[in-house]
Short mmCIF file of C-alpha atoms in Angstrom, two decimals:
data_model
loop_
_atom_site.label_atom_id
_atom_site.label_comp_id
_atom_site.label_asym_id
_atom_site.label_seq_id
_atom_site.Cartn_x
_atom_site.Cartn_y
_atom_site.Cartn_z
CA MET A 136 48.85 98.85 113.04
CA LEU A 137 49.47 102.55 113.65
CA GLU A 138 46.47 104.53 114.83
CA ILE A 139 46.58 108.31 115.49
CA LYS A 140 43.71 110.07 117.06
CA ASN A 141 43.13 113.78 117.56
CA LEU A 142 46.81 114.60 117.52
CA GLN A 143 47.93 118.11 118.36
CA VAL A 144 51.54 119.26 118.18
CA ALA A 145 52.80 122.81 118.97
CA TYR A 146 56.07 124.61 118.80
CA GLY A 147 55.77 126.87 121.74
CA PRO A 148 52.46 128.80 121.20
CA LEU A 149 52.30 127.87 117.51
CA LEU A 150 50.08 124.98 116.69
CA ALA A 151 51.71 122.94 113.96
CA LEU A 152 49.15 120.02 113.83
CA HIS A 153 45.49 120.28 114.86
CA ARG A 154 43.35 117.18 115.32
CA VAL A 155 45.11 114.85 112.96
CA ASP A 156 43.63 111.43 112.61
CA LEU A 157 45.44 108.82 110.63
CA ILE A 158 45.56 105.05 110.42
CA ILE A 159 48.13 102.68 108.77
CA ARG A 160 47.09 99.04 108.55
CA PRO A 161 49.72 96.29 108.64
CA GLY A 162 51.50 96.07 105.42
CA GLU A 163 49.99 99.19 104.02
CA MET A 164 51.85 101.83 102.01
CA VAL A 165 50.52 105.25 102.77
CA ALA A 166 51.58 108.76 101.61
CA ILE A 167 51.02 112.21 103.05
CA VAL A 168 50.99 115.00 100.60
CA GLY A 169 50.51 118.69 101.12
CA PRO A 170 52.23 121.98 100.67
CA ASN A 171 55.44 123.19 102.44
CA GLY A 172 54.83 123.93 106.14
CA ALA A 173 51.69 121.88 106.33
CA GLY A 174 53.11 119.85 109.29
CA LYS A 175 54.20 116.71 107.41
CA SER A 176 57.67 116.61 108.87
CA THR A 177 56.20 117.47 112.31
CA LEU A 178 53.82 114.49 112.01
CA LEU A 179 56.65 112.07 111.28
CA LYS A 180 58.87 113.52 114.03
CA THR A 181 56.05 113.15 116.51
CA ILE A 182 55.37 109.54 115.50
CA SER A 183 59.07 108.66 116.00
CA GLY A 184 59.15 110.46 119.35
CA VAL A 185 61.48 113.42 118.58
CA LEU A 186 58.62 115.71 119.27
CA ALA A 187 56.10 115.34 122.09
CA PRO A 188 52.39 115.88 121.21
CA ARG A 189 50.32 118.40 123.13
CA ALA A 190 47.27 116.34 122.98
CA GLY A 191 45.97 113.18 121.27
CA VAL A 192 46.94 109.59 121.12
CA ILE A 193 49.38 107.52 118.99
CA ARG A 194 48.82 103.79 119.28
CA TRP A 195 50.98 101.06 117.86
CA ASP A 196 49.67 97.54 118.03
CA ASP A 197 47.36 98.57 120.94
CA GLU A 198 50.10 100.16 122.90
CA THR A 199 50.13 103.88 123.44
CA ILE A 200 53.40 105.31 122.33
CA SER A 201 52.56 109.08 122.19
CA ALA A 202 54.83 109.77 125.23
CA ALA A 203 57.62 107.32 124.50
CA SER A 204 61.18 108.29 123.78
CA PRO A 205 62.68 107.81 120.32
CA GLN A 206 64.74 104.86 121.58
CA ARG A 207 61.55 103.04 122.82
CA ILE A 208 59.88 103.77 119.49
CA VAL A 209 62.70 102.34 117.40
CA GLU A 210 62.74 99.32 119.67
CA HIS A 211 59.03 98.92 118.95
CA GLY A 212 59.82 98.66 115.23
CA ILE A 213 59.15 102.17 113.84
CA ALA A 214 62.09 103.80 112.13
CA LEU A 215 62.39 107.17 110.52
CA VAL A 216 64.43 108.15 107.48
CA PRO A 217 64.72 111.80 108.36
CA GLU A 218 64.49 114.79 106.06
CA GLY A 219 67.92 115.83 104.85
CA ARG A 220 69.17 112.25 105.61
CA ARG A 221 71.06 113.26 108.75
CA LEU A 222 73.85 110.84 108.24
CA PHE A 223 76.85 110.68 110.47
CA ALA A 224 79.09 112.28 107.86
CA ALA A 225 82.43 111.76 109.65
CA MET A 226 81.87 108.01 110.00
CA THR A 227 82.09 105.26 107.46
CA VAL A 228 79.16 103.76 105.56
CA ARG A 229 79.60 100.58 107.54
CA ASP A 230 79.59 102.48 110.91
CA ASN A 231 76.49 104.36 109.96
CA LEU A 232 74.73 101.05 109.08
CA GLU A 233 75.87 99.35 112.38
CA LEU A 234 74.66 102.31 114.32
CA GLY A 235 71.24 101.73 112.81
CA ALA A 236 71.11 98.46 114.52
CA PHE A 237 71.84 99.92 117.98
CA THR A 238 68.68 98.54 119.68
CA GLN A 239 68.80 95.26 121.62
CA ARG A 240 66.36 93.79 119.20
CA ALA A 241 68.41 94.75 116.11
CA GLN A 242 71.77 93.78 117.66
CA LYS A 243 70.93 90.18 117.54
CA GLU A 244 70.18 90.22 113.86
CA LYS A 245 72.82 92.71 112.93
CA ARG A 246 75.10 90.43 110.66
CA ALA A 247 72.18 89.00 108.73
CA GLN A 248 70.38 92.30 108.28
CA LEU A 249 73.65 93.93 107.15
CA ASP A 250 73.83 91.26 104.41
CA ARG A 251 70.29 92.03 103.42
CA VAL A 252 70.86 95.72 103.25
CA TYR A 253 74.02 95.27 101.18
CA ALA A 254 72.03 92.96 98.86
CA LEU A 255 69.46 95.68 98.50
CA PHE A 256 72.15 98.35 97.86
CA PRO A 257 75.20 96.78 96.31
CA ARG A 258 76.64 100.33 96.03
CA LEU A 259 76.76 100.64 99.79
CA PHE A 260 78.74 97.41 99.99
CA GLU A 261 81.30 98.71 97.50
CA ARG A 262 81.67 101.93 99.54
CA GLN A 263 81.43 100.52 103.06
CA GLY A 264 84.84 101.87 104.10
CA GLN A 265 84.16 105.31 102.78
CA LEU A 266 82.99 108.36 104.93
CA ALA A 267 79.29 108.88 104.61
CA GLY A 268 79.96 112.54 103.96
CA SER A 269 81.90 111.78 100.84
CA LEU A 270 78.98 109.87 99.05
CA SER A 271 76.91 111.28 96.31
CA GLY A 272 73.32 112.52 97.12
CA GLY A 273 71.71 109.38 95.84
CA GLU A 274 74.10 107.15 97.72
CA GLN A 275 73.59 109.12 100.84
CA GLN A 276 69.76 108.54 100.49
CA MET A 277 70.36 104.86 100.04
CA LEU A 278 72.61 104.86 103.17
CA ALA A 279 69.89 106.73 105.16
CA LEU A 280 67.30 104.15 104.06
CA GLY A 281 69.69 101.25 104.69
CA ARG A 282 70.48 102.66 108.21
CA ALA A 283 66.81 102.81 109.04
CA LEU A 284 66.33 99.22 107.82
CA MET A 285 69.08 98.03 110.06
CA ALA A 286 66.73 98.75 113.00
CA LEU A 287 64.40 96.00 111.60
CA PRO A 288 61.37 98.20 111.31
CA ARG A 289 57.87 96.97 110.72
CA LEU A 290 56.86 100.54 109.92
CA LEU A 291 59.17 102.73 107.98
CA LEU A 292 58.61 106.52 108.05
CA LEU A 293 60.19 108.43 105.13
CA ASP A 294 60.49 112.21 105.07
CA GLU A 295 61.09 113.46 101.55
CA PRO A 296 63.19 110.51 100.24
CA SER A 297 63.44 112.06 96.81
CA LEU A 298 64.50 115.64 97.83
CA GLY A 299 67.37 116.92 95.62
CA LEU A 300 67.93 113.66 93.77
CA ALA A 301 68.24 113.07 90.08
CA PRO A 302 65.05 111.43 88.47
CA LYS A 303 66.94 108.19 87.75
CA VAL A 304 67.96 107.87 91.40
CA VAL A 305 64.42 108.73 92.56
CA GLU A 306 63.08 106.00 90.44
CA SER A 307 65.43 103.38 92.02
CA ILE A 308 64.64 104.60 95.48
CA LEU A 309 60.92 104.32 94.86
CA ALA A 310 61.34 100.94 93.33
CA ILE A 311 63.08 99.74 96.50
CA LEU A 312 60.26 101.14 98.68
CA ALA A 313 57.78 99.14 96.55
CA GLU A 314 59.97 96.07 97.06
CA LEU A 315 59.98 96.54 100.93
CA HIS A 316 56.19 96.93 100.72
CA ARG A 317 55.89 93.76 98.79
CA ASP A 318 57.80 91.97 101.56
CA GLY A 319 55.12 93.08 104.02
CA MET A 320 56.60 96.27 105.56
CA SER A 321 54.29 99.12 106.31
CA LEU A 322 55.42 102.51 104.99
CA LEU A 323 54.44 106.06 105.60
CA ILE A 324 55.86 108.46 103.02
CA VAL A 325 55.98 112.21 103.01
CA GLU A 326 56.82 113.39 99.57
CA GLN A 327 56.90 116.55 97.38
CA ASN A 328 57.01 114.44 94.32
CA VAL A 329 53.31 113.99 94.49
CA HIS A 330 52.79 112.39 91.06
CA ALA A 331 55.27 109.65 91.55
CA VAL A 332 54.23 108.83 95.18
CA LEU A 333 50.53 108.73 94.50
CA ALA A 334 51.13 106.30 91.68
CA LEU A 335 53.01 104.13 94.22
CA VAL A 336 50.88 104.09 97.39
CA GLU A 337 47.57 102.40 98.19
CA ARG A 338 46.21 105.34 100.13
CA ALA A 339 47.21 108.94 100.86
CA TYR A 340 46.26 111.75 103.19
CA ILE A 341 46.30 115.37 102.26
CA LEU A 342 47.64 117.61 105.02
CA GLU A 343 47.17 121.38 104.78
CA SER A 344 47.85 123.83 107.50
CA GLY A 345 48.09 121.13 110.11
CA LYS A 346 44.84 119.50 109.21
CA ILE A 347 43.91 116.43 107.28
CA VAL A 348 41.73 117.80 104.52
CA GLY A 349 41.44 114.76 102.40
CA GLU A 350 42.03 111.03 102.14
CA GLY A 351 41.73 108.49 99.38
CA ASP A 352 43.43 105.79 97.48
CA GLY A 353 46.37 106.94 95.40
CA LYS A 354 44.80 106.45 91.97
CA THR A 355 41.74 108.37 92.86
CA LEU A 356 43.65 111.27 94.33
CA LEU A 357 45.68 111.41 91.24
CA ALA A 358 42.55 112.07 89.23
CA ASP A 359 41.08 114.49 91.75
CA ASP A 360 40.54 117.97 90.44
CA HIS A 361 41.73 119.73 93.71
CA ILE A 362 44.91 117.67 93.81
CA GLN A 363 45.50 118.21 90.06
CA ALA A 364 45.20 121.97 90.55
CA ALA A 365 47.23 122.24 93.78
CA TYR A 366 49.96 119.74 93.27
CA LEU A 367 49.97 118.31 89.89
CA GLY A 368 49.64 121.36 87.64
CA PRO A 369 52.15 121.75 84.85
CA LEU A 370 54.41 123.72 87.19
CA ALA A 371 54.34 121.20 90.04
CA ARG A 372 54.99 118.34 87.67
CA GLY A 373 58.11 120.05 86.29
CA ALA A 374 59.42 120.82 89.74
CA VAL A 375 60.62 117.35 90.77
CA MET B 1214 121.93 123.07 123.76
CA ILE B 1215 119.77 124.96 126.19
CA LEU B 1216 117.14 125.23 123.46
CA ALA B 1217 117.26 121.46 122.80
CA GLN B 1218 116.94 120.73 126.47
CA GLN B 1219 114.07 123.13 126.85
CA LEU B 1220 112.42 121.66 123.86
CA ILE B 1221 112.60 118.21 125.28
CA LEU B 1222 111.01 119.40 128.58
CA GLY B 1223 108.40 121.22 126.48
CA LEU B 1224 107.59 118.04 124.56
CA LEU B 1225 107.23 116.07 127.86
CA VAL B 1226 104.90 118.62 129.46
CA GLY B 1227 103.02 118.99 126.17
CA GLY B 1228 101.89 115.40 126.33
CA LEU B 1229 100.06 116.19 129.62
CA TYR B 1230 98.51 119.25 128.03
CA GLY B 1231 97.31 117.05 125.38
CA LEU B 1232 95.79 114.55 127.85
CA ALA B 1233 94.14 117.30 129.83
CA ALA B 1234 92.67 118.78 126.60
CA ALA B 1235 91.49 115.49 125.30
CA GLY B 1236 89.26 115.10 128.36
CA LEU B 1237 87.77 118.67 127.96
CA SER B 1238 87.41 118.17 124.17
CA LEU B 1239 85.43 114.99 124.79
CA THR B 1240 82.86 116.55 127.07
CA PHE B 1241 82.76 119.79 124.91
CA GLY B 1242 82.42 117.83 121.68
CA VAL B 1243 79.71 115.51 122.83
CA LEU B 1244 77.63 117.47 125.39
CA ARG B 1245 78.32 120.98 123.92
CA VAL B 1246 78.95 121.95 127.44
CA LEU B 1247 82.11 123.73 128.43
CA ASN B 1248 83.26 122.35 131.79
CA VAL B 1249 85.45 125.11 133.15
CA SER B 1250 86.08 123.01 136.36
CA HIS B 1251 88.01 120.48 134.22
CA GLY B 1252 91.26 121.79 135.79
CA GLU B 1253 89.83 121.30 139.29
CA LEU B 1254 88.93 117.66 138.40
CA LEU B 1255 92.44 117.24 137.22
CA MET B 1256 93.72 118.63 140.51
CA LEU B 1257 91.51 116.15 142.42
CA GLY B 1258 93.01 113.28 140.50
CA GLY B 1259 96.49 114.45 141.40
CA TYR B 1260 95.52 114.61 145.12
CA GLY B 1261 94.04 111.12 144.79
CA THR B 1262 97.33 109.86 143.53
CA PHE B 1263 99.15 111.81 146.20
CA TRP B 1264 97.04 110.43 148.92
CA LEU B 1265 97.43 106.79 147.84
CA PHE B 1266 101.08 107.31 147.72
CA THR B 1267 101.62 109.12 151.08
CA LEU B 1268 99.05 107.06 153.10
CA TRP B 1269 99.76 103.62 151.63
CA GLN B 1270 102.95 104.00 149.64
CA ILE B 1271 101.19 102.84 146.46
CA ASP B 1272 103.31 103.42 143.41
CA PRO B 1273 101.62 106.31 141.47
CA PHE B 1274 101.48 104.47 138.14
CA VAL B 1275 99.65 101.70 139.93
CA SER B 1276 97.40 103.99 141.86
CA LEU B 1277 96.13 105.46 138.60
CA LEU B 1278 94.32 102.10 138.14
CA ALA B 1279 92.28 103.10 141.15
CA VAL B 1280 92.16 106.89 140.58
CA ALA B 1281 90.80 106.61 137.04
CA PRO B 1282 87.73 104.57 137.89
CA ALA B 1283 87.15 106.59 140.95
CA MET B 1284 87.17 109.75 138.89
CA PHE B 1285 84.93 108.09 136.36
CA VAL B 1286 82.38 107.54 139.13
CA LEU B 1287 82.74 111.03 140.31
CA GLY B 1288 82.06 112.19 136.75
CA MET B 1289 78.84 110.18 136.70
CA VAL B 1290 77.79 111.72 139.96
CA LEU B 1291 78.55 115.24 138.73
CA TYR B 1292 76.72 114.64 135.51
CA TRP B 1293 73.78 113.20 137.31
CA ALA B 1294 73.63 115.93 140.01
CA LEU B 1295 74.49 118.95 137.88
CA PHE B 1296 75.15 118.68 134.21
CA GLN B 1297 72.19 116.64 133.12
CA PHE B 1298 69.99 119.57 133.71
CA VAL B 1299 72.11 121.74 131.57
CA VAL B 1300 72.19 119.51 128.48
CA LYS B 1301 68.42 119.62 128.22
CA ALA B 1302 68.60 123.36 127.57
CA HIS B 1303 68.94 124.91 124.12
CA GLU B 1304 72.33 125.73 122.62
CA GLU B 1305 72.83 129.27 124.06
CA THR B 1306 71.31 128.67 127.54
CA ARG B 1307 73.27 125.43 127.62
CA ILE B 1308 76.70 127.16 127.27
CA LYS B 1309 75.73 129.93 129.73
CA ASN B 1310 74.51 127.59 132.35
CA SER B 1311 77.33 125.22 131.95
CA LEU B 1312 79.68 128.09 132.55
CA LEU B 1313 77.84 129.06 135.78
CA ILE B 1314 77.82 125.53 137.07
CA GLY B 1315 81.42 125.00 136.07
CA PHE B 1316 82.65 128.16 137.90
CA GLY B 1317 80.58 127.20 140.89
CA LEU B 1318 82.09 123.74 141.00
CA THR B 1319 85.53 125.24 140.56
CA LEU B 1320 85.05 127.40 143.73
CA VAL B 1321 83.71 124.38 145.71
CA LEU B 1322 86.49 122.02 144.64
CA HIS B 1323 89.14 124.60 145.23
CA ALA B 1324 87.91 125.32 148.83
CA LEU B 1325 87.57 121.55 149.42
CA ALA B 1326 91.14 120.94 148.35
CA ILE B 1327 92.46 123.62 150.69
CA ARG B 1328 90.47 122.06 153.51
CA LEU B 1329 91.76 118.57 152.94
CA TRP B 1330 95.21 119.04 151.81
CA THR B 1331 96.14 122.73 152.73
CA ALA B 1332 97.28 125.25 150.28
CA ASP B 1333 100.79 123.87 150.13
CA GLU B 1334 102.31 122.57 146.92
CA ARG B 1335 102.52 118.71 146.99
CA ALA B 1336 104.16 116.21 144.82
CA VAL B 1337 104.53 112.48 144.67
CA THR B 1338 108.25 111.77 145.22
CA THR B 1339 109.01 108.20 144.45
CA ALA B 1340 112.37 106.50 145.03
CA TYR B 1341 113.06 106.68 141.27
CA ALA B 1342 112.03 110.28 140.96
CA GLY B 1343 115.40 111.71 140.17
CA ALA B 1344 116.37 109.12 137.45
CA VAL B 1345 117.46 110.65 134.24
CA LEU B 1346 118.05 109.31 130.74
CA ARG B 1347 121.15 110.90 129.25
CA LEU B 1348 121.09 111.46 125.51
CA GLY B 1349 124.48 113.13 124.59
CA GLY B 1350 124.48 116.27 126.69
CA LEU B 1351 120.72 116.23 127.20
CA ALA B 1352 118.86 115.03 130.24
CA VAL B 1353 115.48 113.45 129.83
CA PRO B 1354 113.74 112.74 133.19
CA TRP B 1355 112.48 109.14 133.16
CA LEU B 1356 109.31 109.99 135.12
CA ARG B 1357 108.31 112.62 132.68
CA LEU B 1358 109.11 110.44 129.67
CA SER B 1359 107.05 107.62 131.31
CA SER B 1360 104.25 109.99 131.82
CA LEU B 1361 104.20 111.01 128.26
CA VAL B 1362 104.17 107.40 127.04
CA PHE B 1363 101.41 106.63 129.57
CA ALA B 1364 99.33 109.61 128.32
CA PHE B 1365 99.78 108.41 124.75
CA ALA B 1366 98.77 104.89 125.69
CA ILE B 1367 95.59 106.12 127.34
CA LEU B 1368 94.68 108.22 124.40
CA THR B 1369 95.28 105.28 122.09
CA ALA B 1370 92.97 103.08 124.23
CA LEU B 1371 90.28 105.75 124.27
CA HIS B 1372 90.68 106.18 120.47
CA LEU B 1373 90.13 102.48 119.93
CA PHE B 1374 87.10 102.50 122.23
CA LEU B 1375 85.53 105.43 120.29
CA ALA B 1376 86.34 103.83 116.87
CA LYS B 1377 85.30 100.25 117.54
CA ALA B 1378 83.17 99.74 120.60
CA ARG B 1379 79.39 99.88 120.34
CA TRP B 1380 79.16 102.65 122.96
CA GLY B 1381 82.19 104.43 121.68
CA ARG B 1382 80.47 104.71 118.23
CA ALA B 1383 77.32 105.81 119.98
CA ILE B 1384 79.30 108.67 121.57
CA ARG B 1385 80.64 109.77 118.19
CA ALA B 1386 77.29 109.57 116.65
CA THR B 1387 75.76 111.63 119.44
CA ALA B 1388 78.56 114.20 119.05
CA GLU B 1389 77.80 114.52 115.36
CA ASP B 1390 74.02 114.77 115.46
CA TRP B 1391 72.17 113.77 118.71
CA GLU B 1392 68.77 113.84 117.21
CA ALA B 1393 69.79 111.34 114.48
CA ALA B 1394 71.48 109.22 117.23
CA ALA B 1395 68.25 109.29 119.16
CA LEU B 1396 66.51 107.95 116.07
CA MET B 1397 68.87 105.09 115.89
CA GLY B 1398 67.73 104.07 119.36
CA ILE B 1399 70.84 105.38 121.09
CA PRO B 1400 69.93 106.62 124.52
CA VAL B 1401 71.44 110.02 124.30
CA GLY B 1402 71.28 110.74 127.99
CA LYS B 1403 73.44 107.63 128.65
CA THR B 1404 76.06 108.57 126.07
CA TYR B 1405 76.24 112.05 127.62
CA LEU B 1406 76.84 110.47 131.05
CA LEU B 1407 79.37 108.12 129.64
CA ALA B 1408 81.26 110.89 127.77
CA PHE B 1409 81.27 113.14 130.74
CA ALA B 1410 82.48 110.35 133.10
CA LEU B 1411 85.24 109.52 130.59
CA GLY B 1412 86.28 113.14 130.34
CA THR B 1413 86.41 113.28 134.20
CA ALA B 1414 88.52 110.08 134.33
CA LEU B 1415 90.89 111.56 131.71
CA ALA B 1416 91.32 114.71 133.84
CA GLY B 1417 92.04 112.49 136.88
CA ILE B 1418 94.63 110.56 135.00
CA ALA B 1419 96.31 113.72 133.74
CA GLY B 1420 96.20 115.05 137.33
CA GLY B 1421 97.84 111.86 138.66
CA LEU B 1422 100.66 112.24 136.00
CA VAL B 1423 101.05 115.93 136.99
CA SER B 1424 101.50 115.09 140.60
CA ILE B 1425 104.14 112.53 139.67
CA SER B 1426 106.20 114.62 137.29
CA TYR B 1427 105.46 118.11 138.51
CA SER B 1428 103.61 119.29 141.55
CA ILE B 1429 99.97 120.09 142.55
CA SER B 1430 98.33 122.59 144.74
CA PRO B 1431 94.66 123.53 145.18
CA SER B 1432 95.04 126.54 142.82
CA ILE B 1433 96.39 124.69 139.71
CA GLY B 1434 92.92 124.18 138.42
CA MET B 1435 92.32 127.37 136.47
CA GLU B 1436 95.82 127.15 134.83
CA TRP B 1437 95.09 123.68 133.55
CA THR B 1438 91.65 124.56 132.33
CA LEU B 1439 93.22 127.40 130.38
CA LYS B 1440 95.94 125.15 128.93
CA ALA B 1441 93.31 122.70 127.88
CA LEU B 1442 91.18 125.40 126.28
CA ILE B 1443 94.18 126.74 124.42
CA VAL B 1444 94.95 123.28 123.06
CA ILE B 1445 91.36 122.68 122.00
CA VAL B 1446 91.33 125.96 120.09
CA LEU B 1447 94.73 125.19 118.64
CA ALA B 1448 93.88 121.62 117.57
CA GLY B 1449 90.25 121.78 116.94
CA LEU B 1450 87.55 119.50 118.22
CA GLY B 1451 86.99 115.93 117.27
CA SER B 1452 90.36 114.28 117.27
CA LEU B 1453 92.08 112.83 120.29
CA PHE B 1454 95.47 112.63 118.59
CA GLY B 1455 94.83 116.12 117.32
CA SER B 1456 94.54 117.26 121.00
CA PHE B 1457 97.73 115.38 121.85
CA ALA B 1458 99.60 116.97 118.99
CA GLY B 1459 98.11 120.35 119.98
CA GLY B 1460 99.34 119.91 123.55
CA ILE B 1461 102.87 119.14 122.32
CA ILE B 1462 102.81 122.15 120.07
CA LEU B 1463 101.89 124.32 122.98
CA GLY B 1464 104.63 122.69 125.17
CA LEU B 1465 107.23 123.36 122.53
CA ALA B 1466 106.08 126.92 122.04
CA GLU B 1467 106.26 127.60 125.72
CA ALA B 1468 109.80 126.11 125.83
CA MET B 1469 110.92 128.34 123.03
CA SER B 1470 109.53 131.38 124.70
CA VAL B 1471 111.43 130.49 127.85
CA VAL B 1472 114.68 130.42 125.86
CA PHE B 1473 114.14 133.42 123.67
CA LEU B 1474 111.94 135.67 125.82
CA GLY B 1475 112.55 134.52 129.29
CA GLY B 1476 110.47 132.52 131.84
CA PRO B 1477 107.72 135.09 132.57
CA TYR B 1478 106.60 135.08 129.08
CA ARG B 1479 105.75 131.31 129.19
CA GLU B 1480 102.09 131.86 129.94
CA VAL B 1481 101.74 134.55 127.38
CA VAL B 1482 102.87 132.56 124.41
CA GLY B 1483 99.91 130.17 124.76
CA LEU B 1484 97.46 132.95 124.72
CA ILE B 1485 99.11 134.54 121.67
CA LEU B 1486 98.88 131.23 119.84
CA PHE B 1487 95.32 131.06 120.87
CA LEU B 1488 94.53 134.43 119.27
CA ILE B 1489 96.50 133.75 116.17
CA VAL B 1490 94.68 130.41 115.51
CA LEU B 1491 91.32 132.00 116.16
CA VAL B 1492 92.02 134.73 113.53
CA VAL B 1493 93.78 132.60 110.95
CA ARG B 1494 92.21 129.16 111.31
CA PRO B 1495 89.17 129.24 113.66
CA GLN B 1496 88.41 125.50 113.19
CA GLY B 1497 91.79 124.64 114.70
CA LEU B 1498 94.89 123.07 113.08
CA PHE B 1499 93.39 119.52 112.80
CA GLY B 1500 89.68 120.34 112.97
CA ALA B 1501 87.35 119.94 110.07
CA ARG B 1502 85.89 123.08 108.60
CA GLY B 1503 82.35 124.00 109.60
#
């Protein structure tokens, strides 16, 4: 279980997150929605240890991880699929996946997990010798997701997994996230594609200007007037 | 005939330029830190080989087996004591501070070498030093040829390490995107340490080979740093064999300048190449764009 209390994160003097409280129960699939610049990516980066909080606590299974390094956090079973995918473009698909299993814990399971990832994404198996930079956008997103899965996460953080992808590809990525969720993984998804993600998740938080301004289950939020107006208007729906 | 002979010598020295550049390119590519004391580290490796030979008559090719790990450890110490503080800084401060530290280290090592070994030129002169392979009318010094082969073998081994080994891949991943590497659970600090130590060991090996085939003195450092820099610009970052090829191109260009322009222009031709490549193909001959 991930528990965030009173989290504050700043870039120099600029406060990016004020007093964020959030909870993800084991096996839960949760979304964070909100406008650009609300601090969604900052939140994910802070959970995964890339950014250090100024104040507040992040607890994972009753252990405080707010000051831990990214290495320790991956080792604990929290993996991030970063915004923009951040693949190692000059390395092969296979190398990217194997690097995903760098931690001690994941090394032991590497072979079996590689087979599982290839089963989930047969396309990656076909392209395993190809350079990551030469893949199509959809394939790159699959690789980024597969690479994170190689770390054997119990909580998967996803930053804009559908960004810049064709609707068909988005559908298949979201279907895979649903499958991971069915298998018991916890997921925290930041997504611009609010309509699709709210239909998928159990619960969602609304983050605006660094503050959590709302929370509820996905279906309820979908019907909410404020959400409708802010994120699901005719314009927003067109802009996948 | 003179041209062919000079080209052969240029090719042979070029391999060492390539080896020197590969070490600098590794630290620059991974840490984004320009270690201007690379040539002084090379000089130290040369003196290490020289010492083992004069004090204990250890064959220089054998003593490299001791010099390389010793330089690796020295690299770890230097990283730990100096450069680890630099890599924490942001891009621009990082380069500036690394230049300051590098130049400081240059002065210290230079003074230390004069203290320990005097300012005289030294060379390792083995019993087989004068042996020459005759090809038609051309003379190929065996020692320099062996040095070239040795340099190539070392780069091949390093290439395999970077391509296949777990930590080798971690180094490449860190070079490409350190933040993404950290998200994989790669301890970025350790890969920096490893890359810097490997770069130092490569400088040491190159220095050992220089002391066998040519000569060393406390003041050769800057010259070798410059050669390595020219080769890096020439070849581009990111490929060891690119560095090796770039070194050979520089060696050949210098040889031609000796024949057509005369000896004094030897040092100039490298700098001219440097400028031409920067203008025409700033990513280097073998470097990827961007």
